[in-house]
Coordinates of C-alpha atoms in Angstrom, one line a residue:
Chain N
X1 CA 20.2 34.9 3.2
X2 CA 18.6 35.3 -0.2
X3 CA 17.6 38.3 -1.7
X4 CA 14.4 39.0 -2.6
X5 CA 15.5 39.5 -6.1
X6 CA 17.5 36.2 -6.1
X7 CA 14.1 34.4 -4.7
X8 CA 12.0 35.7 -7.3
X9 CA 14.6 34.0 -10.0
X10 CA 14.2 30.9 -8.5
X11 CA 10.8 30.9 -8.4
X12 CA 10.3 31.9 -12.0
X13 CA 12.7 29.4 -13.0
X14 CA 9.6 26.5 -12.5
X15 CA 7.6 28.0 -15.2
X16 CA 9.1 26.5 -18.9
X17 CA 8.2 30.3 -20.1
X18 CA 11.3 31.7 -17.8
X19 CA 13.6 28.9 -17.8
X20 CA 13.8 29.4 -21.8
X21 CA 14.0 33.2 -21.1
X22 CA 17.3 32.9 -18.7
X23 CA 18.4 29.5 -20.4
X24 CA 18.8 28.0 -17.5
X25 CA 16.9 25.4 -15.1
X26 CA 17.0 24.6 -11.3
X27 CA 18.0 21.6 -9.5
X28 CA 17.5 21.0 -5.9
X29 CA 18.5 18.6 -3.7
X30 CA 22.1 17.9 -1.8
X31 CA 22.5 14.8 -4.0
X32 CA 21.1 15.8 -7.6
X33 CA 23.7 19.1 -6.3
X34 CA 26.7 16.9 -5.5
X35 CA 26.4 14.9 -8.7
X36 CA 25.7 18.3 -11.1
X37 CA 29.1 19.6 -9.6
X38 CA 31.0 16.5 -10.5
X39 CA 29.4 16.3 -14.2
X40 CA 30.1 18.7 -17.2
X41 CA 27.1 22.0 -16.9
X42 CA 27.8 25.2 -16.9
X43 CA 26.8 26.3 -13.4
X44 CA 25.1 29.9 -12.6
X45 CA 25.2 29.7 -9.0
X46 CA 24.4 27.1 -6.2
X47 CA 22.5 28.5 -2.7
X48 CA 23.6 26.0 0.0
X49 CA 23.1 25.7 4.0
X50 CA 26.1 26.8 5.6
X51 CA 26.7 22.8 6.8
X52 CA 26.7 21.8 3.2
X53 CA 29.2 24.8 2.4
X54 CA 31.6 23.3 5.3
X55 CA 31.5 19.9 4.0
X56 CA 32.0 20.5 0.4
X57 CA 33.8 24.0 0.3
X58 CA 37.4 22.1 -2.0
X59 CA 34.5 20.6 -4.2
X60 CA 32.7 24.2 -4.3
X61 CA 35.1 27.0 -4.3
X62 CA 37.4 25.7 -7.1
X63 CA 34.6 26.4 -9.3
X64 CA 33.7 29.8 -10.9
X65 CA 29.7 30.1 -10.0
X66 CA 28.3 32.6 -7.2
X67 CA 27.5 30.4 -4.2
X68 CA 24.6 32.3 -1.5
X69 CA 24.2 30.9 1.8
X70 CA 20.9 29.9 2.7
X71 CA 19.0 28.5 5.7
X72 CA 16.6 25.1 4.9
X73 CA 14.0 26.5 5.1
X74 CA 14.9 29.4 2.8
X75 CA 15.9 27.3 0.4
X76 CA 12.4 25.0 0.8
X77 CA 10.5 28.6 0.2
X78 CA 12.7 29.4 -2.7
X79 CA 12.4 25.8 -4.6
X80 CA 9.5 23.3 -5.2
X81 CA 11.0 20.3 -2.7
X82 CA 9.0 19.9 -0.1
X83 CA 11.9 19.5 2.0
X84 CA 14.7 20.9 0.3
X85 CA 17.9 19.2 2.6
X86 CA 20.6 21.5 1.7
X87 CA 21.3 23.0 -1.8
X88 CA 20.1 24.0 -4.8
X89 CA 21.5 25.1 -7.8
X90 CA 20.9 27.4 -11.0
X91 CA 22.5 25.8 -14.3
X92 CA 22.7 26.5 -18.1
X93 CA 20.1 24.4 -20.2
X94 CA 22.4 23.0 -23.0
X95 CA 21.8 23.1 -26.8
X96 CA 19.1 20.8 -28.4
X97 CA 21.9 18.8 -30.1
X98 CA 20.9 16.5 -33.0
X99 CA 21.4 12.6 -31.2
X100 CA 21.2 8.9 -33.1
X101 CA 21.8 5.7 -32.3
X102 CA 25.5 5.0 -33.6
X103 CA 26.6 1.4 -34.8
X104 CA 25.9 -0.7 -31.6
X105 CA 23.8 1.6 -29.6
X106 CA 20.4 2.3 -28.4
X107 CA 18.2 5.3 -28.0
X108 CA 15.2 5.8 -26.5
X109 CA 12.5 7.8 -28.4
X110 CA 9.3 9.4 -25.9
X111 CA 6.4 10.0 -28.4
X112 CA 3.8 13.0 -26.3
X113 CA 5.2 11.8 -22.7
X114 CA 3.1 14.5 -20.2
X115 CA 3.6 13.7 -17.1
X116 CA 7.1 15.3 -15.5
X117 CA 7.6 12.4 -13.3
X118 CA 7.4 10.1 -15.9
X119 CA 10.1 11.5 -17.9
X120 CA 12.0 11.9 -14.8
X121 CA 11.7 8.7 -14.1
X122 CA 12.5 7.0 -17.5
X123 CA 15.5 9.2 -17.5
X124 CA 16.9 7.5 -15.0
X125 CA 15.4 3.8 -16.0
X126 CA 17.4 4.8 -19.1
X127 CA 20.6 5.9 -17.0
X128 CA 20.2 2.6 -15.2
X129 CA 20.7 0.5 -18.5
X130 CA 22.9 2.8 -19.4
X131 CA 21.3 4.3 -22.4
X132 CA 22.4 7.9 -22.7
X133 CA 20.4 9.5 -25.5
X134 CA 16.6 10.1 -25.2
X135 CA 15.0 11.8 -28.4
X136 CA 11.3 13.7 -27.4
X137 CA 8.6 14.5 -29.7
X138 CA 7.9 18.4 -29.2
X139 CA 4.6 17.6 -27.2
X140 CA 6.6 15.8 -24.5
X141 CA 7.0 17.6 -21.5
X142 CA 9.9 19.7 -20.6
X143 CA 13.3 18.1 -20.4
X144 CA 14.1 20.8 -17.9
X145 CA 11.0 21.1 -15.2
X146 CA 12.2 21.0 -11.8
X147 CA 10.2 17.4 -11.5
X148 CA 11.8 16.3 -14.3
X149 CA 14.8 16.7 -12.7
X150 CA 14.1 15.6 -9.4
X151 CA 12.6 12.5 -10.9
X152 CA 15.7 11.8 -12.6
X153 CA 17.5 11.4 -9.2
X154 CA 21.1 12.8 -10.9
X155 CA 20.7 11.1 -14.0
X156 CA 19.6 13.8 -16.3
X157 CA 23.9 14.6 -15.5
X158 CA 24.2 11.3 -17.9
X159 CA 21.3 11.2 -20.1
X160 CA 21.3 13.9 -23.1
X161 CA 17.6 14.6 -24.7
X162 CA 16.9 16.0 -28.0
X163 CA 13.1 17.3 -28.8
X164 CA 12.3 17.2 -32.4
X165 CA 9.4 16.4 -34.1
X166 CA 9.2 12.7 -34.4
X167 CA 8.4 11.9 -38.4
X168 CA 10.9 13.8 -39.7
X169 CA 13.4 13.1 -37.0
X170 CA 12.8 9.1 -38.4
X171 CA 12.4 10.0 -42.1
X172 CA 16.3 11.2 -41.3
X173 CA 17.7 8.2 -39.0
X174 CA 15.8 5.2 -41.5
X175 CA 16.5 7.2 -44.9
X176 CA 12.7 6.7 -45.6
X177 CA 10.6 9.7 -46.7
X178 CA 7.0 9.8 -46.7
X179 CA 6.6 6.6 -45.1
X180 CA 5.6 3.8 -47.0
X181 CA 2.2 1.3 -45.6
X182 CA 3.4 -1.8 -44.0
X183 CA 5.4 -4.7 -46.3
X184 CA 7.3 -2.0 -47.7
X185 CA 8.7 -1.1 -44.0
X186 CA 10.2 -4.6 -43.9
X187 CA 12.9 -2.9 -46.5
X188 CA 13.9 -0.2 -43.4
X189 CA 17.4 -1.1 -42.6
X190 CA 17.2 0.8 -38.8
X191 CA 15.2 -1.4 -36.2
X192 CA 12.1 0.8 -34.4
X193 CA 11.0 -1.1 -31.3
X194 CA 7.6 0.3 -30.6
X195 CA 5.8 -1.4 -27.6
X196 CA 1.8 -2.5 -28.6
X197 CA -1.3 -4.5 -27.3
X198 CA -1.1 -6.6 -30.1
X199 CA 3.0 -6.7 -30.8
X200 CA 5.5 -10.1 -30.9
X201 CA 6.0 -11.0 -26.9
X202 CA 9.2 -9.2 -25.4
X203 CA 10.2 -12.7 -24.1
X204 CA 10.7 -14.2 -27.3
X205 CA 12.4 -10.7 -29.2
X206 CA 15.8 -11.1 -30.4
X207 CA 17.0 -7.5 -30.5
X208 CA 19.3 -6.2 -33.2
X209 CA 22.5 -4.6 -32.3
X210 CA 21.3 -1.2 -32.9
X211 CA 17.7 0.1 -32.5
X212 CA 15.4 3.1 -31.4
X213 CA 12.8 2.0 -28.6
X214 CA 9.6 4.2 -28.6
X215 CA 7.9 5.0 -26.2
X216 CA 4.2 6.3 -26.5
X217 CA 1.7 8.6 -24.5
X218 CA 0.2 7.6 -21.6
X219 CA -3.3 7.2 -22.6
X220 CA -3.6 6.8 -26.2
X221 CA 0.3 5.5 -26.7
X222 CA 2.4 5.3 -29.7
X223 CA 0.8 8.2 -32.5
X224 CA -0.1 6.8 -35.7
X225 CA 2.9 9.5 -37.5
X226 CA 4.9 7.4 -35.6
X227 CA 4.1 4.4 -36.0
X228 CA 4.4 4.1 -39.6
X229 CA 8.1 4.1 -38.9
X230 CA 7.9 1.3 -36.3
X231 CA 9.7 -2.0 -37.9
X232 CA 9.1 -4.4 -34.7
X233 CA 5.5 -4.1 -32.6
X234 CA 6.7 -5.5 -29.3
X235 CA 4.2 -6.5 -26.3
X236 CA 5.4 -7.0 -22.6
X237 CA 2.9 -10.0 -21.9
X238 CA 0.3 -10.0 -19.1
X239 CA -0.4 -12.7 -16.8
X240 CA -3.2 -11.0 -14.4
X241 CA -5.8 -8.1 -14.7
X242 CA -4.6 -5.3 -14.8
X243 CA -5.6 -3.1 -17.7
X244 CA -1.9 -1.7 -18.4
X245 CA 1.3 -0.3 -17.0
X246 CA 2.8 2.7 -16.1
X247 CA 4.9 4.2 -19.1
X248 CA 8.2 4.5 -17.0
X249 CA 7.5 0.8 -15.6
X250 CA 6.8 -0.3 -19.3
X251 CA 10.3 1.1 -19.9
X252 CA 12.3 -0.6 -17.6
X253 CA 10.9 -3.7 -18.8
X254 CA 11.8 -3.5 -22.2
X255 CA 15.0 -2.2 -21.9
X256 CA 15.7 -5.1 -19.4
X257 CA 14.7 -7.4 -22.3
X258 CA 16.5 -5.5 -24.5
X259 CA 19.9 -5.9 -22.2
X260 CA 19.1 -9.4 -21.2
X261 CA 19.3 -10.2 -25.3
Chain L
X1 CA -25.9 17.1 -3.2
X2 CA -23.8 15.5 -0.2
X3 CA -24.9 16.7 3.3
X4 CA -22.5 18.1 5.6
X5 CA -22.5 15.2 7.8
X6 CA -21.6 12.9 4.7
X7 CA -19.0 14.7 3.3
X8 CA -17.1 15.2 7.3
X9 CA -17.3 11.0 6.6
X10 CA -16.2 10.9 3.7
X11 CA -13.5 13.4 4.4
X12 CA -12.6 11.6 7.9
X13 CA -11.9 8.2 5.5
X14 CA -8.4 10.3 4.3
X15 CA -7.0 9.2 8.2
X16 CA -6.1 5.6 9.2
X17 CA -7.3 5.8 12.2
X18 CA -10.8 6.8 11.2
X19 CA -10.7 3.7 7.9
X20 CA -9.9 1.8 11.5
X21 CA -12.8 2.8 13.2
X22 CA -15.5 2.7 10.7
X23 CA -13.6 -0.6 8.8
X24 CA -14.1 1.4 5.6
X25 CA -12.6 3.2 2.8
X26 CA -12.9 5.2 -0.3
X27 CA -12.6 4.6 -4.1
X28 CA -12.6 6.8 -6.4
X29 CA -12.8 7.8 -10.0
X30 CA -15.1 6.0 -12.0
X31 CA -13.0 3.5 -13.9
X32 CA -12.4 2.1 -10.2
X33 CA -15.6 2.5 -9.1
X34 CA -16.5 0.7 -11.9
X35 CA -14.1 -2.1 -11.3
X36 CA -15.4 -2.4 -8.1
X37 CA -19.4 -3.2 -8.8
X38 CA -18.5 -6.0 -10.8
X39 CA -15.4 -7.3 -7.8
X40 CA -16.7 -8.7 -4.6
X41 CA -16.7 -6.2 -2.2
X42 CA -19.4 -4.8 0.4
X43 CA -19.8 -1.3 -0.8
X44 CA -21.6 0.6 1.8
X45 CA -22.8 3.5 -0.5
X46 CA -22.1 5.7 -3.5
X47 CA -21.4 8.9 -4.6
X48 CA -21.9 9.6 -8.2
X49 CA -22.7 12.1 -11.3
X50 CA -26.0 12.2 -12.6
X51 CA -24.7 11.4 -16.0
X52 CA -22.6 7.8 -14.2
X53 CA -26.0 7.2 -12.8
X54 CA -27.5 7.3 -16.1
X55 CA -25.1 5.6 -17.7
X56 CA -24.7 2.8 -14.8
X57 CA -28.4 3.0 -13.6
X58 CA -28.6 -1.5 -13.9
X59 CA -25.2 -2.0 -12.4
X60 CA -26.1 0.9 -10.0
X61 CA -30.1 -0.7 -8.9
X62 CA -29.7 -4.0 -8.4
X63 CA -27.3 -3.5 -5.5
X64 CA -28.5 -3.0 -1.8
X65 CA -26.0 0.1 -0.8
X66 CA -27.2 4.0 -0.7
X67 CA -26.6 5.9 -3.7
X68 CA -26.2 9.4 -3.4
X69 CA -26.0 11.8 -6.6
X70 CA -23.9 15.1 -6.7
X71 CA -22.0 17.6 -9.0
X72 CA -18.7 16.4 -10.2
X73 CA -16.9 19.5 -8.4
X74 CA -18.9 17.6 -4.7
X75 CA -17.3 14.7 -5.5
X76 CA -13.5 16.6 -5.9
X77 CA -14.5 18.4 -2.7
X78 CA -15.2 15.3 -0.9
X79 CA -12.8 13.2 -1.9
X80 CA -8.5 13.3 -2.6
X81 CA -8.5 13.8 -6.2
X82 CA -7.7 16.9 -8.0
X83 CA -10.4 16.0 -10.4
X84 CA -13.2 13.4 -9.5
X85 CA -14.4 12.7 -12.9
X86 CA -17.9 11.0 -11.5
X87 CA -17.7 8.6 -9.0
X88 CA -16.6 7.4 -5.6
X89 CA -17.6 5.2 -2.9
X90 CA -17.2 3.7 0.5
X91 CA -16.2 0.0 1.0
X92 CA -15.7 -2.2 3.5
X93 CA -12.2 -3.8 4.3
X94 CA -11.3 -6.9 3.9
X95 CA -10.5 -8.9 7.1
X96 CA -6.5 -9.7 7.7
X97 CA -6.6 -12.8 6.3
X98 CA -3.7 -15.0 6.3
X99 CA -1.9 -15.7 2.9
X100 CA 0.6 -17.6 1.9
X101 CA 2.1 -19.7 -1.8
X102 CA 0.2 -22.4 -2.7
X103 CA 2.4 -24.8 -4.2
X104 CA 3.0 -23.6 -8.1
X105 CA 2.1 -19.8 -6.7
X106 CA 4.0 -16.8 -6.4
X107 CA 3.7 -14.7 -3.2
X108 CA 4.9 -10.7 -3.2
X109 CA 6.5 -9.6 0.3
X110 CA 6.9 -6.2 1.0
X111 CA 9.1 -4.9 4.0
X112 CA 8.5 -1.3 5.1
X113 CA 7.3 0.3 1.8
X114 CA 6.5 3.4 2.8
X115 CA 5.0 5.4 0.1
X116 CA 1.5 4.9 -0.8
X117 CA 2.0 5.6 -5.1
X118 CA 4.9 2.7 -4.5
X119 CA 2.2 0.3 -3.0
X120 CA -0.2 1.1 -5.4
X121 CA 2.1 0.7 -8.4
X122 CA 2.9 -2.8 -6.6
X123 CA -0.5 -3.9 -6.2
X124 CA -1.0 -3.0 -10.2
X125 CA 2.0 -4.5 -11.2
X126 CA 1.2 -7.5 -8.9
X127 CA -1.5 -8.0 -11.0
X128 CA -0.2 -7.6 -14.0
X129 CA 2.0 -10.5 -13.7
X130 CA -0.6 -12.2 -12.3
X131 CA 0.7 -12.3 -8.7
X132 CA -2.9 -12.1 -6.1
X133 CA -1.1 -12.5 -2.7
X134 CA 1.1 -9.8 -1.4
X135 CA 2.3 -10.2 2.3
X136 CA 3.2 -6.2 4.1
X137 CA 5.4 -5.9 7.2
X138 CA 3.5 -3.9 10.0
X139 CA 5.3 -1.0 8.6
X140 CA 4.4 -1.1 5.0
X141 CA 2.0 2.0 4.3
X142 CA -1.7 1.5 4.8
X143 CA -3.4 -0.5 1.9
X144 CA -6.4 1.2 2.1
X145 CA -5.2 4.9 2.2
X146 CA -6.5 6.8 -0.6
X147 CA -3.4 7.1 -2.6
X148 CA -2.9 3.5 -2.5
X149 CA -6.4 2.7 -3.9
X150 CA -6.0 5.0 -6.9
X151 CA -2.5 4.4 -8.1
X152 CA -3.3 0.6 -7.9
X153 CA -5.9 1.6 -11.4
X154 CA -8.3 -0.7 -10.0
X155 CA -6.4 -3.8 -9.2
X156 CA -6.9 -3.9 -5.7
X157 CA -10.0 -5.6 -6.3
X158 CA -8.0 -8.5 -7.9
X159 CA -5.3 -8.7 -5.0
X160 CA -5.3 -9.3 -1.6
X161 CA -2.9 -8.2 1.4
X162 CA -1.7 -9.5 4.3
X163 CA -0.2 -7.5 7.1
X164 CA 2.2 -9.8 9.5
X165 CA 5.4 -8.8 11.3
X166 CA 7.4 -10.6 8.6
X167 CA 10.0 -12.8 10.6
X168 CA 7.5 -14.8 12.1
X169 CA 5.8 -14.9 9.2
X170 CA 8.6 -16.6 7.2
X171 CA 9.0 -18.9 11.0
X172 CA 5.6 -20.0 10.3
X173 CA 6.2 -20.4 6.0
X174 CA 9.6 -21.9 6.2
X175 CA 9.3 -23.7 8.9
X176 CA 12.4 -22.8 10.5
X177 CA 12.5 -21.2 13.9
X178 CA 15.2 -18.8 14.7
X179 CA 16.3 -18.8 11.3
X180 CA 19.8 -20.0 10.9
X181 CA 23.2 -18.2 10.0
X182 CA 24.0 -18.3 6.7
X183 CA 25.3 -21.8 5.6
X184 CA 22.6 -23.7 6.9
X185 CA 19.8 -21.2 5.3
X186 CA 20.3 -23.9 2.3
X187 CA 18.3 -26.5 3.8
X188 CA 14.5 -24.4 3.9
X189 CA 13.1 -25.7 1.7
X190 CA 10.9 -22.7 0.6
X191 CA 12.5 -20.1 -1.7
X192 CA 12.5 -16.3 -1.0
X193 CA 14.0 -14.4 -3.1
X194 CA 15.4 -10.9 -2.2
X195 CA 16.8 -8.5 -3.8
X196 CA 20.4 -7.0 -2.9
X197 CA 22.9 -5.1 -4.6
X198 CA 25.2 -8.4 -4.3
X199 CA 23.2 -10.5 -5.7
X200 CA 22.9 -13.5 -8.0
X201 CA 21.9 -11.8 -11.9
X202 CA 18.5 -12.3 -12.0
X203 CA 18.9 -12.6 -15.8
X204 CA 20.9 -16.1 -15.1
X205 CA 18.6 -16.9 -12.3
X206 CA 16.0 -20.1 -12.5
X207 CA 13.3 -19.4 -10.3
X208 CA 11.8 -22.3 -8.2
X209 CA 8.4 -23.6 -9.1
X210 CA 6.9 -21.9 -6.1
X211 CA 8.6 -19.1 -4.1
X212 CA 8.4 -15.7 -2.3
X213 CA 10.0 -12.4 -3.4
X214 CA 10.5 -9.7 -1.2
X215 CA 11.0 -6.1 -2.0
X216 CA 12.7 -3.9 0.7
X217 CA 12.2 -0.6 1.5
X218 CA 12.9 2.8 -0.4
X219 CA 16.1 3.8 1.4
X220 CA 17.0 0.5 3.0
X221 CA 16.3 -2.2 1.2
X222 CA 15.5 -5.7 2.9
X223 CA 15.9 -5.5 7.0
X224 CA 18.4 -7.8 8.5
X225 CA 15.4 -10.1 9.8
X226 CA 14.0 -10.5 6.9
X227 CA 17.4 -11.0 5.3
X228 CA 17.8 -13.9 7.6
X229 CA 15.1 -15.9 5.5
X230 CA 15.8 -14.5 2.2
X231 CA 17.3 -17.9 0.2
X232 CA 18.3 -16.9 -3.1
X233 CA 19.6 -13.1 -3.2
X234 CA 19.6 -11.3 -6.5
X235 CA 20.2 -8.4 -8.6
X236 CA 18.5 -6.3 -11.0
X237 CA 22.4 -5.7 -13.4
X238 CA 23.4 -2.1 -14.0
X239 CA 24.6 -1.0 -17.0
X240 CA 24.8 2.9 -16.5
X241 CA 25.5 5.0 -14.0
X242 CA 22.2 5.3 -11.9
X243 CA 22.6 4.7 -8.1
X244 CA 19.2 2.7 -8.0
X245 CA 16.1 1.7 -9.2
X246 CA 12.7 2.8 -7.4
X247 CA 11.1 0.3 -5.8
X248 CA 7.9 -0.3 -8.3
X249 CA 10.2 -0.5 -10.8
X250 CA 12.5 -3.1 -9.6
X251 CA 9.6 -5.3 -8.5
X252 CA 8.2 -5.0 -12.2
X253 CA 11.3 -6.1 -13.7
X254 CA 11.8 -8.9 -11.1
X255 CA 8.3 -10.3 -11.9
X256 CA 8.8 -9.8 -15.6
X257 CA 12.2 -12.4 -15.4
X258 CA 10.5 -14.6 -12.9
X259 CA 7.6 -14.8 -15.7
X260 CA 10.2 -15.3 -18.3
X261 CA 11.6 -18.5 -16.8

């Protein structure tokens, strides 16, 4: 059974307020659990259903973390799943580490994403095409939100974020301080994929080997600070009606483009 | 103000079975409701904002339904969103009417998807890439729930939907009755294309000048009757480590490669 105590730390552990009190985050679920416990976090403690115990004790006891055992339905109370199956866990948020794109690779840059789900959802687009850096302007929602995770169906296990604010983070990566108006930005050596209405169709984009994709707000997209450090406007073309699409849809799309080559 | 008797309507049109009985259902939000006067659809009245009114009073007078005017918080009250900005309304479905490719056409097929966002972010992606047919298995969610309606951003008044019990739709498409084991599935003529986790790339796939795609349910995938029809199986390639892709997503980047050619 949980302790009231122990429920009340679970509970303030969905508000971003707590979770950066305690430095630490929750994830629920017996499969977001089973993958966590296979990857590299530092684990507080995990509250399981005494099946779940049976059927992964050699996988759970070898490890140093308090483990509580829980009922369902305790563990539904105690999390934000409507239907938690069988575990949840309490685990160290790691340290805002400075990411790039190295020679060859890509990162993915989210310029004001709000929506939890989205974010969830492009971190495991990104996982999928196996990008494993995201870099988040500070306005983007919270890396560590218990629908973030969720969303992320394991891959926030594979996927590192770094928040920063956005200009200066590019005035660093491109070497290009105070950003100069547009033929100058032709002279940027690092390629800044930035999806646009009026950008060169995705279908006919040859990507360079290494780049930054941006990704921009859901209603008003890519911010004008960021912009200026776009090098390539790219548009996913549209054959129908439909006015736009979804950010996290918007993202699988380029990236598949981007991986397709 | 909306009378008690309206707003139990209203309220009733959250439940299948009531849309059933009264052949209605609701929009809401005023960017669809807008989207909506100028599709062709019998609207059977209106709910709006004194200011939409204002601001819509030609659109809104020269069409025969009942108008009704209410505070924004009504509206929320009445309807499923957390915040109605100014408008809904109650429309009449559509009769089931039978689709199918028209030679040089695309046709969606969906096979048990379950959750309403998913069909909606279908229908909007649908029409993105300019697809305006979409065939659902009797077990596919219910077009005209709520949910549906609002994630599709308005673009259910652009596509249609048929719902068939999909095997003998695909007797009556392909013309093939008791569809064949595998080796002789290479003389239909017609191509449906599935995806599968052992399928073809789709980034080395040529897509036929007319065809089907099916997308298969959340957990499941494509059932093994529909499977029997499916012509050209292909794949979505991983690059990461995430298990899967959800379901709106895949279609999107299926339709964006079809598109590419």
């Amino acid at each position: 059974m949980l302790s009231k105590n122990l429920t009340k730390y679970l509970h303030s552990l969905q508000l971003k307020k707590y979770r950066q009190e305690h430095n630490a985050f929750l994830v629920e679920g017996a499969k977001s659990v089973l993958e966590l416990l296979a990857a590299d976090f530092q684990i507080e403690l995990v509250a399981v259903t005494e099946q779940f115990y049976k059927e992964n004790t050699s996988l759970l006891d070898k490890q140093p973390f308090r483990i509580e055992i829980a009922a369902a339905d305790e563990l539904s109370r105690a999390g934000t799943l409507q239907t938690n199956d069988a575990a949840l866990a309490v685990v160290k948020t790691k340290d805002n580490e400075f990411l790039y794109a190295a020679p060859g690779e890509y990162v993915l840059v989210l310029d004001d994403i709000r929506d939890p789900g989205n974010l969830g959802t492009i971190i495991r687009i990104a996982d999928w095409y196996g990008i494993t850096k995201i870099i988040c302007s500070l306005t983007t929602t919270d890396w560590y939100n218990p629908k973030v995770i969720a969303a992320s169906k394991g891959s926030f296990t594979r996927v590192k974020g770094y928040y920063t604010e956005l200009a200066d983070y590019f005035e660093q990566v491109t070497g290009v301080t105070n950003a100069p108006p547009h033929p100058s930005r032709l002279q940027i050596a690092t390629s800044v994929y930035g999806t646009f209405l009026e950008g060169k169709n995705i279908h006919k984009t040859a990507f360079a080997d290494t780049g930054y994709i941006v990704m921009g707000n859901e209603s008003n997209g890519i911010s004008s600070a960021v912009e200026a450090f776009i090098t390539q406007k790219i548009t996913i073309p549209r054959f129908g009606g439909a006015e736009s699409l979804n950010v996290g849809i918007a993202a699988a799309v380029v990236l598949d483009n981007w991986r397709r080559g």
